[in-house]
Amino acid sequence: MNTGRQGRRFVALCGGVGGAKLAFGLARVLGPDQLLVVVNTGDDFEHLGLPICPDLDTVLYTLAGQNNPALGWGRADESWTAYKEMQRLGGADWFQLGDKDIGLHLARRHLFDSGKTLSAVMKVLAERLGVTTPIVPMSDEPVRTMVHTDQGKLAFQEYFVGHKCAPAVRAIEFAGAANATPSPDFAAALGDPDLAGFIICPSNPFLSIDPILAIPGVRHALSRTNAPVVAVTPLIGGQAVKGPAAKILQELELPVTPMSVAARYDGFLDGFILDRRDAELSGAFPASVRVGVEQTLMVSDDDKTALADAAIAFVRRIRKGASPS
Amino acid sequence: MNTGRQGRRFVALCGGVGGAKLAFGLARVLGPDQLLVVVNTGDDFEHLGLPICPDLDTVLYTLAGQNNPALGWGRADESWTAYKEMQRLGGADWFQLGDKDIGLHLARRHLFDSGKTLSAVMKVLAERLGVTTPIVPMSDEPVRTMVHTDQGKLAFQEYFVGHKCAPAVRAIEFAGAANATPSPDFAAALGDPDLAGFIICPSNPFLSIDPILAIPGVRHALSRTNAPVVAVTPLIGGQAVKGPAAKILQELELPVTPMSVAARYDGFLDGFILDRRDAELSGAFPASVRVGVEQTLMVSDDDKTALADAAIAFVRRIRKGASPS
């Protein structure tokens, strides 16, 4: 049953940089009514009173063409006047904040103070930045990733930025997840009987995708949807393109392979896109998971668009319930 | 009794711009151990998560030579990147914030978060800005000026910045003052038997000085001190040099005269410095108040130093308990 354009939407689940690159490609290929980008909020935190949503902002800046590719985070054409003055005057200096970035956080604070939900706030920010693809948080309620490490329990940003991912991870907790609900647009998509498919972007499975899956009802909805669920590998040649995914797999005593990533999505995964360099691993996946092989490293905008095209085509080739071969 | 240099300190009570100018002059004339600047905090507020202390910051920036004389508030050599971006993205735009100013507020937030009192925070900021004169808040506890107007009860910054002082003032309330205590350095000065004198700077009596006087014990201590208490007029020729002092006097149906200002300090005032242009009012003060006449308009730094010298000399001429003539 096809209820029209609106009904054939793709839902992308993603975290920060890597996920944002594929989301950028998808947004180039799909119209704003054909794509919903659902973003991890487990990294969100309040820093010096500023409400900071690292993954949402990375996706937003990337889709707005205003991300900073040199840094890998933050805004293009950024200045650092406020941050430098803060440092000079005795402020905290472990988390860098550009002037424009601060402007966005202050705007978000104002929009929160006026009673808006995070979903509503992101709609305003996206509109002002000229982004038409809907970007929504996984939840409007706070979920906070806590990393249990050999150096104790750390809030996500302490682990990720403060300690530069150095402590060994023992376990990861998503505080608040048990009482959170999917954001309205995410919930509607999860209940939509006519989606084109779910695409799990090449994001860290533990830190970016697991928080989304930790919200009650999400795993169940993914296991029940008649739309294909496909993941794109965040690992190439046994290494993460960016971030601590490989390191965490080792610390959790799991093989540093794409199959370990796929195993995180056991129970709802229909397809997995491997990188070309890992093509020989195609046979190592369970029979229930169809495997595609693509160029997954995204350097240029064309790479992003090509991978988006490939992921969409891969999803469309999958018929749920049909033989994966 | 003179217990040494430390014991012959002057205490300046002040608000924002006008007070800061005289404080600047006093700081040029007196050593850091001869002056304590006690500043109104009734205008303080939290804006978009930033802890903002307008009068303290004006005094700090002025003494650091980093105030913005063109604007009359904020920092010299300021940029507005964060604020412009905030505006563009849907943030509140009634209260302007420069990038460096934001840097200071973020540093203050960090210092607060680390458990410091406002007094301790200001010590760090002053040190980092190279200001050696001690600048302390009237209290480390929050006191918030609320302006009852013909348009309802307004928080101070709503009245002052948001409404540009347009609503007619009916009464002024200092929320929290009844439970506040003088900051440690202010309390020590109030209890010091060997001060050189108190100088009430040319600040708005209702909005800048009254909040200081509203803290329990302050009026009593001023009425009991053996140090002369002298005020410098904020009115020249029936007008306030800056701000709504004259307008508020009218709205409260009080004569717009220096005598009305002096009357606010009834019970502890020993001397009052009139501007030259108002010399003919010298005879209109109560016999208990000695009157000086000076050039009180401070345009150049030399004006500030000259008025400071004059105020110090005036205080030194006053012998408490002696005839004022």
XYZ file of C-alpha atoms in Angstrom:
650
model
C 0.000 0.000 0.000
C 1.400 3.335 -1.002
C -0.463 6.270 0.508
C 1.422 8.790 -1.591
C 4.703 10.687 -1.386
C 4.346 11.458 2.267
C 3.980 7.786 3.015
C 7.209 6.682 1.420
C 9.530 8.338 3.812
C 12.911 7.122 4.895
C 13.907 7.457 8.515
C 17.591 7.944 9.221
C 18.861 7.235 12.734
C 22.102 8.984 13.472
C 24.646 10.463 15.806
C 27.217 13.108 14.980
C 29.803 13.524 12.262
C 29.621 10.207 10.344
C 25.868 9.992 10.586
C 25.535 13.632 9.599
C 27.515 12.985 6.413
C 25.084 10.299 5.278
C 22.138 12.416 6.421
C 23.544 15.195 4.225
C 23.647 12.794 1.259
C 20.133 11.563 1.956
C 18.860 15.136 2.214
C 20.388 15.867 -1.183
C 18.680 12.865 -2.753
C 15.326 12.898 -0.958
C 12.790 15.693 -0.631
C 11.945 17.125 2.777
C 8.787 15.005 2.861
C 10.710 11.840 2.026
C 13.165 11.927 4.914
C 13.101 12.221 8.667
C 16.433 12.441 10.463
C 16.230 11.184 14.054
C 19.217 12.190 16.122
C 20.795 10.911 19.326
C 20.464 13.276 22.278
C 22.388 11.185 24.803
C 25.388 13.504 24.374
C 23.365 16.595 25.228
C 24.364 18.528 28.294
C 24.152 21.887 29.917
C 27.509 23.608 29.993
C 27.872 26.923 31.788
C 24.114 27.335 31.459
C 24.123 26.754 27.705
C 21.944 23.875 26.480
C 24.253 21.995 24.082
C 23.066 19.262 21.722
C 26.245 18.112 19.959
C 24.745 15.569 17.567
C 21.654 17.569 16.655
C 23.825 20.601 16.001
C 26.341 18.654 13.936
C 23.507 17.324 11.775
C 21.910 20.760 11.546
C 25.148 22.544 10.658
C 26.028 19.811 8.154
C 22.663 19.936 6.397
C 22.887 23.736 6.394
C 26.326 23.511 4.771
C 27.665 25.425 7.767
C 29.643 22.729 9.508
C 33.353 23.083 10.100
C 35.050 20.227 8.213
C 38.503 21.224 9.449
C 37.508 20.824 13.092
C 34.980 18.036 12.589
C 32.561 19.878 14.879
C 31.159 23.355 15.236
C 30.475 26.074 12.725
C 32.159 27.174 9.547
C 33.716 30.660 9.566
C 33.742 30.621 13.319
C 35.357 33.111 15.697
C 36.427 32.499 19.282
C 36.212 35.866 21.033
C 33.878 34.835 23.864
C 35.705 31.574 24.512
C 39.132 33.203 24.628
C 37.855 35.850 27.018
C 36.246 33.183 29.183
C 39.560 31.325 29.354
C 41.436 34.495 30.159
C 39.024 35.280 33.002
C 39.244 31.906 34.719
C 36.420 29.997 33.026
C 36.295 26.291 32.161
C 38.347 25.595 29.097
C 37.841 21.924 28.366
C 34.892 22.402 26.022
C 35.465 24.816 23.150
C 32.647 27.079 22.058
C 32.733 29.336 19.012
C 30.904 32.644 18.964
C 28.278 31.573 16.420
C 27.848 28.281 18.205
C 27.249 30.172 21.458
C 24.697 32.263 19.567
C 22.792 29.107 18.653
C 22.929 27.792 22.221
C 21.636 31.105 23.561
C 18.829 31.068 20.986
C 17.958 27.530 22.046
C 17.970 28.617 25.668
C 15.559 31.424 24.834
C 13.295 29.078 22.890
C 13.343 26.565 25.768
C 12.593 29.379 28.221
C 9.581 30.310 26.098
C 8.212 26.808 26.700
C 9.110 24.995 23.504
C 10.081 21.325 23.406
C 13.435 20.319 21.947
C 11.614 19.173 18.787
C 9.988 22.582 18.432
C 13.273 24.352 19.159
C 15.061 22.371 16.445
C 12.299 23.242 13.976
C 12.879 26.945 14.571
C 16.663 26.635 14.329
C 16.454 24.528 11.151
C 14.066 26.996 9.555
C 16.334 29.921 10.412
C 19.320 28.059 8.966
C 17.397 27.248 5.813
C 17.275 23.487 6.395
C 14.032 21.973 5.082
C 14.721 18.321 5.929
C 13.085 17.573 9.268
C 15.707 16.909 11.954
C 14.250 15.715 15.228
C 15.665 14.576 18.538
C 15.105 10.937 19.460
C 13.160 12.241 22.459
C 12.039 15.552 23.894
C 12.818 14.244 27.360
C 16.388 14.314 28.624
C 18.412 11.131 28.164
C 21.999 11.357 29.348
C 24.683 8.902 28.337
C 26.861 7.925 31.279
C 30.049 6.005 30.593
C 31.209 3.550 33.261
C 34.969 3.362 32.874
C 38.064 2.141 34.671
C 38.271 5.707 35.969
C 34.724 5.710 37.310
C 31.386 6.850 35.952
C 31.699 9.799 33.580
C 29.066 11.988 31.974
C 29.380 11.590 28.212
C 31.134 14.869 27.472
C 33.563 14.337 30.346
C 34.455 11.009 28.749
C 34.410 12.184 25.151
C 35.877 15.674 25.336
C 37.242 16.016 28.863
C 39.090 12.672 28.848
C 39.347 12.324 25.037
C 37.888 8.766 25.263
C 41.027 7.545 27.062
C 39.402 5.661 29.982
C 38.487 2.042 29.216
C 34.729 1.568 28.873
C 33.124 -1.079 31.084
C 29.470 -0.315 30.444
C 27.294 2.474 29.108
C 24.144 3.748 30.756
C 21.439 5.963 29.293
C 20.123 7.826 32.303
C 16.514 8.842 31.863
C 15.922 6.577 28.867
C 13.570 4.279 30.754
C 11.198 7.173 31.337
C 11.639 8.855 27.958
C 9.350 8.577 24.978
C 10.198 9.009 21.309
C 9.741 12.567 20.094
C 6.365 13.126 18.362
C 7.714 12.924 14.803
C 9.853 9.891 15.627
C 6.886 8.194 17.306
C 4.700 8.918 14.280
C 7.332 7.426 11.981
C 7.683 4.340 14.160
C 3.919 3.861 13.861
C 3.749 4.634 10.144
C 2.746 1.444 8.255
C 3.978 2.821 4.991
C 7.575 3.894 5.493
C 10.149 3.269 2.787
C 12.705 2.107 5.310
C 14.985 2.832 8.223
C 18.624 3.647 7.619
C 20.977 3.411 10.568
C 23.738 5.814 9.654
C 27.446 5.054 10.106
C 27.437 6.212 13.708
C 28.894 4.725 16.862
C 26.574 1.823 17.803
C 27.239 2.188 21.528
C 27.204 5.941 21.906
C 24.973 7.172 19.083
C 22.505 4.434 18.127
C 22.068 2.509 21.396
C 20.658 5.597 23.153
C 17.952 5.769 20.481
C 17.237 2.065 20.889
C 17.123 2.463 24.678
C 13.938 4.492 24.529
C 11.076 2.178 25.455
C 9.174 0.965 22.420
C 11.796 1.762 19.780
C 13.333 -1.724 19.492
C 9.889 -3.270 19.536
C 8.629 -0.954 16.797
C 11.704 -1.674 14.671
C 11.180 -5.417 15.112
C 7.534 -5.052 14.030
C 7.810 -2.570 11.183
C 7.175 -3.807 7.677
C 9.768 -1.360 6.389
C 13.303 -2.667 5.901
C 15.870 -1.673 8.519
C 19.337 -1.256 7.118
C 22.585 -0.192 8.804
C 25.657 1.327 7.211
C 28.944 0.228 8.762
C 30.868 2.713 10.905
C 33.926 0.428 10.653
C 36.265 0.128 7.676
C 39.126 -2.331 7.709
C 38.781 -2.948 11.420
C 38.894 0.714 12.324
C 36.320 3.372 13.043
C 36.358 6.198 10.510
C 36.088 8.564 13.468
C 35.602 8.195 17.193
C 36.026 5.416 19.713
C 33.813 2.652 18.231
C 36.721 0.244 17.632
C 38.296 1.050 20.980
C 35.030 0.404 22.824
C 34.487 -2.918 20.999
C 37.923 -4.008 22.225
C 37.261 -2.812 25.755
C 33.992 -4.729 25.811
C 35.927 -7.770 24.540
C 33.993 -7.919 21.297
C 35.602 -8.537 17.896
C 36.290 -5.283 16.066
C 34.198 -6.280 13.059
C 31.102 -5.047 11.271
C 29.365 -8.211 12.465
C 29.727 -7.017 16.052
C 27.987 -3.803 15.017
C 25.229 -5.748 13.269
C 24.813 -7.885 16.384
C 23.829 -4.739 18.327
C 20.836 -4.516 15.993
C 19.871 -8.178 16.337
C 16.115 -8.689 16.232
C 15.285 -6.000 13.706
C 18.131 -5.672 11.203
C 17.281 -6.577 7.611
C 20.332 -5.335 5.776
C 23.895 -4.180 6.399
C 26.136 -2.194 4.093
C 29.802 -3.115 4.344
C 32.652 -1.083 2.995
C 34.307 -2.375 -0.182
C 37.491 -3.065 1.684
C 35.573 -5.502 3.895
C 33.761 -7.270 1.039
C 35.232 -10.603 2.115
C 33.142 -10.410 5.284
C 29.859 -10.646 3.341
C 29.432 -14.293 4.202
C 29.966 -13.800 7.910
C 26.540 -12.270 8.637
C 23.496 -14.192 9.783
C 21.182 -15.374 7.008
C 18.496 -12.938 8.142
C 20.721 -9.980 7.282
C 21.149 -9.105 3.632
C 24.583 -7.605 2.957
C 25.469 -4.851 0.544
C 28.958 -3.668 -0.328
C 29.635 -0.013 -1.086
C 32.187 2.729 -0.903
C 31.258 3.937 2.615
C 34.080 6.395 3.313
C 32.592 9.832 2.677
C 35.114 12.530 1.919
C 33.476 14.644 -0.772
C 29.857 15.701 -1.006
C 29.594 13.409 -4.019
C 30.689 10.493 -1.805
C 27.821 11.336 0.558
C 25.287 11.505 -2.221
C 26.557 8.289 -3.804
C 26.338 6.390 -0.519
C 22.862 7.820 0.071
C 21.761 6.664 -3.377
C 23.253 3.254 -2.735
C 21.617 2.912 0.682
C 18.235 3.904 -0.731
C 18.574 1.439 -3.586
C 19.669 -1.277 -1.134
C 16.627 -0.647 1.055
C 14.365 -0.795 -1.984
C 15.822 -4.133 -3.047
C 14.939 -5.657 0.282
C 11.492 -7.236 0.540
C 10.716 -7.994 4.107
C 9.848 -11.637 4.603
C 11.387 -12.497 1.247
C 14.532 -14.607 1.028
C 17.630 -12.451 1.613
C 19.457 -14.055 -1.246
C 43.143 56.200 66.421
C 44.976 55.372 63.265
C 45.964 51.711 62.976
C 48.035 52.287 59.836
C 47.417 52.521 56.117
C 44.959 49.646 56.114
C 42.851 51.403 58.715
C 42.310 54.595 56.765
C 40.278 53.180 53.970
C 37.524 54.897 52.102
C 34.408 52.944 51.219
C 32.633 53.949 48.016
C 29.022 52.865 47.543
C 27.984 52.836 43.936
C 25.840 51.643 41.082
C 26.713 51.666 37.395
C 28.077 54.273 35.034
C 28.114 57.472 37.140
C 29.275 55.679 40.243
C 31.899 53.809 38.261
C 33.355 57.088 37.012
C 33.956 58.362 40.532
C 35.185 54.916 41.588
C 37.687 55.140 38.723
C 38.860 58.530 40.017
C 39.102 57.249 43.584
C 41.064 54.191 42.404
C 43.506 56.514 40.651
C 44.030 58.591 43.778
C 43.920 55.908 46.463
C 45.953 52.726 46.775
C 44.234 49.330 46.666
C 44.421 49.138 50.457
C 42.874 52.595 50.866
C 39.649 51.953 48.959
C 36.835 49.429 48.952
C 34.206 49.771 46.237
C 30.853 48.302 47.279
C 28.503 47.822 44.350
C 24.743 47.424 43.964
C 23.643 43.962 42.872
C 19.899 44.659 42.697
C 20.162 44.853 38.893
C 21.715 41.391 38.650
C 19.781 38.768 36.764
C 20.156 35.524 34.931
C 19.605 35.956 31.216
C 19.594 32.897 28.965
C 21.521 31.070 31.653
C 24.196 33.753 31.906
C 24.687 35.320 35.345
C 24.801 39.047 34.607
C 25.874 41.681 37.140
C 25.499 44.986 35.285
C 26.782 47.365 37.948
C 29.639 45.181 39.138
C 30.728 44.662 35.554
C 30.484 48.344 34.685
C 32.672 49.175 37.682
C 35.093 46.361 36.847
C 35.350 47.288 33.168
C 35.728 50.977 34.063
C 38.498 50.387 36.588
C 40.186 48.060 34.087
C 40.017 50.801 31.445
C 38.013 48.399 29.313
C 34.601 49.990 29.447
C 32.839 51.136 26.311
C 32.344 54.915 26.652
C 30.462 55.128 23.352
C 27.764 52.710 24.487
C 27.877 53.621 28.182
C 27.871 49.896 29.029
C 29.762 46.786 28.065
C 33.289 46.269 26.831
C 35.659 48.299 24.734
C 36.675 46.792 21.371
C 33.661 44.542 21.494
C 32.314 42.254 18.763
C 28.766 40.956 18.402
C 29.031 37.642 16.579
C 27.226 35.470 19.128
C 24.474 38.024 19.693
C 23.806 38.523 15.980
C 23.657 34.771 15.452
C 21.323 34.401 18.418
C 19.033 37.041 16.932
C 19.121 35.386 13.536
C 18.195 32.039 15.065
C 15.175 33.242 17.011
C 16.705 34.184 20.339
C 15.729 37.008 22.670
C 17.021 40.317 21.400
C 16.063 42.873 24.018
C 19.295 42.585 25.977
C 22.470 43.069 23.969
C 25.502 40.975 24.789
C 28.928 41.427 23.237
C 31.233 38.473 22.679
C 33.776 39.471 25.326
C 30.981 40.301 27.730
C 29.530 36.817 27.156
C 33.004 35.423 27.837
C 33.003 37.130 31.232
C 29.501 35.869 32.054
C 30.496 32.316 31.097
C 33.621 32.582 33.256
C 31.449 33.807 36.148
C 29.088 30.901 35.588
C 32.007 28.491 35.754
C 33.335 30.111 38.919
C 29.856 29.994 40.501
C 29.523 26.337 39.463
C 32.811 25.618 41.207
C 31.250 26.846 44.449
C 32.584 30.387 44.734
C 30.569 33.247 46.204
C 29.938 36.355 44.129
C 32.614 38.144 46.176
C 35.129 35.421 45.358
C 34.097 35.389 41.700
C 34.622 39.139 41.415
C 38.066 38.804 43.003
C 39.103 36.329 40.296
C 37.666 38.461 37.484
C 39.281 41.632 38.842
C 42.638 39.913 39.175
C 42.447 38.589 35.621
C 41.530 42.057 34.354
C 44.423 43.596 36.271
C 42.257 45.577 38.682
C 43.865 45.812 42.108
C 41.226 47.965 43.834
C 38.864 45.638 45.700
C 35.392 45.668 44.118
C 32.806 43.767 46.114
C 29.094 43.133 45.783
C 26.873 44.653 48.449
C 25.874 41.086 49.290
C 26.719 37.562 48.205
C 23.043 36.657 48.499
C 20.677 37.533 45.669
C 18.773 40.803 45.991
C 16.543 41.613 43.047
C 15.151 45.070 42.383
C 11.492 44.922 41.351
C 9.917 48.072 39.976
C 6.218 48.574 40.639
C 4.958 50.703 37.761
C 1.769 51.845 36.117
C 2.305 48.868 33.821
C 2.647 46.387 36.653
C 5.542 44.902 38.558
C 8.677 44.606 36.450
C 11.987 42.930 37.138
C 14.663 45.608 37.008
C 16.116 44.776 33.603
C 12.619 44.527 32.091
C 12.007 48.046 33.361
C 15.430 49.464 32.583
C 16.336 47.801 29.300
C 13.172 46.092 28.090
C 10.902 49.111 28.687
C 13.664 51.755 28.580
C 12.395 53.214 31.924
C 9.164 54.394 30.240
C 6.607 53.057 32.776
C 5.879 55.414 35.667
C 7.385 54.158 38.926
C 5.029 53.766 41.873
C 7.316 51.946 44.271
C 10.522 49.939 44.284
C 11.034 46.657 46.043
C 14.287 44.846 46.774
C 13.286 41.208 46.782
C 15.513 39.124 48.996
C 17.067 42.110 50.754
C 15.421 41.325 54.094
C 17.236 37.999 54.216
C 20.509 39.196 52.730
C 23.649 40.093 54.623
C 26.431 42.453 53.595
C 29.246 40.683 51.740
C 32.179 39.801 54.014
C 34.393 42.724 52.955
C 31.484 45.171 53.151
C 30.522 43.832 56.585
C 34.121 44.178 57.762
C 34.213 47.772 56.529
C 30.914 48.597 58.211
C 32.388 47.309 61.463
C 35.772 48.985 61.012
C 36.176 51.709 63.711
C 38.946 53.388 61.794
C 37.641 54.096 58.306
C 38.496 57.343 56.567
C 34.938 57.744 55.347
C 32.069 56.573 53.170
C 31.531 58.157 49.784
C 28.150 57.621 48.152
C 28.920 57.940 44.459
C 26.749 59.910 41.995
C 24.434 56.964 41.427
C 20.663 56.695 41.284
C 19.488 56.894 44.902
C 16.427 54.718 44.273
C 17.907 52.056 42.021
C 21.587 51.921 42.945
C 22.022 53.104 46.532
C 18.692 52.157 48.145
C 19.293 48.434 47.453
C 22.557 48.671 49.387
C 20.783 50.473 52.232
C 17.999 47.850 52.192
C 20.318 45.136 53.484
C 19.620 44.724 57.188
C 22.218 46.437 59.328
C 23.647 48.763 56.698
C 21.657 51.889 57.593
C 22.234 51.223 61.263
C 25.982 50.810 60.754
C 26.144 54.035 58.715
C 24.248 55.901 61.426
C 26.688 54.616 64.050
C 30.010 54.891 62.240
C 32.452 57.521 63.395
C 33.611 57.942 59.796
C 32.018 60.747 57.790
C 29.393 59.704 55.246
C 29.356 61.936 52.192
C 27.242 61.766 49.030
C 28.014 63.201 45.610
C 25.003 64.509 43.734
C 23.709 62.515 40.769
C 21.650 65.584 39.732
C 22.966 68.677 37.985
C 20.677 71.595 37.236
C 17.579 69.547 37.992
C 18.542 66.714 35.681
C 20.193 63.353 36.122
C 23.509 63.104 34.258
C 22.358 59.670 33.111
C 19.415 57.406 33.836
C 15.958 57.851 35.302
C 16.720 59.480 38.681
C 14.935 62.751 37.829
C 12.018 60.925 36.201
C 11.547 58.701 39.242
C 11.666 61.668 41.627
C 8.840 63.238 39.623
C 6.843 60.038 39.518
C 7.180 59.685 43.274
C 6.032 63.334 43.563
C 9.287 64.473 45.094
C 11.082 67.679 44.103
C 13.783 67.038 41.512
C 16.499 68.514 43.680
C 19.721 67.357 45.328
C 17.947 67.862 48.665
C 15.539 65.064 47.758
C 18.520 62.826 47.156
C 20.096 63.845 50.457
C 16.790 63.110 52.187
C 17.079 59.467 51.115
C 20.200 59.331 53.268
C 18.631 61.008 56.277
C 19.919 59.632 59.535
C 23.491 59.065 58.503
C 24.528 61.722 55.980
C 27.291 64.070 57.093
C 28.129 65.814 53.864
C 26.791 66.408 50.360
C 28.679 67.564 47.301
C 26.618 69.753 44.987
C 27.528 70.595 41.441
C 28.807 74.129 40.813
C 25.744 74.917 38.774
C 23.616 74.235 41.856
C 25.779 76.234 44.279
C 22.811 78.423 45.176
C 21.176 75.384 46.829
C 23.878 75.175 49.483
C 21.701 76.779 52.084
C 18.751 74.458 51.477
C 20.229 71.465 53.272
C 19.618 70.563 56.915
C 22.179 71.903 59.365
C 23.455 68.390 60.043
C 24.649 68.062 56.433
C 27.776 69.920 55.453
C 27.666 71.011 51.824
C 30.513 71.099 49.345
C 30.414 72.535 45.826
C 32.441 70.971 43.057
C 32.573 70.287 39.355
C 30.695 66.953 39.458
C 30.201 66.307 35.738
C 32.886 63.778 34.820
C 33.775 63.697 31.138
C 37.532 63.198 31.065
C 39.610 60.957 33.278
C 41.034 64.131 34.802
C 37.496 65.177 35.775
C 37.111 61.866 37.588
C 40.401 62.241 39.421
C 39.648 65.849 40.322
C 36.246 64.974 41.764
C 37.794 62.058 43.651
C 40.430 64.388 45.127
C 37.735 66.881 46.047
C 35.512 64.241 47.648
C 38.424 62.869 49.675
C 39.408 66.352 50.821
C 35.773 67.120 51.690
C 35.503 63.956 53.784
C 38.730 64.825 55.566
C 37.446 68.294 56.416
C 34.433 66.829 58.160
C 34.851 66.048 61.839
C 31.970 63.993 63.049
C 30.264 65.543 66.014
C 31.894 68.891 65.253
C 29.827 71.808 64.025
C 29.149 71.525 60.319
C 29.936 75.139 59.764
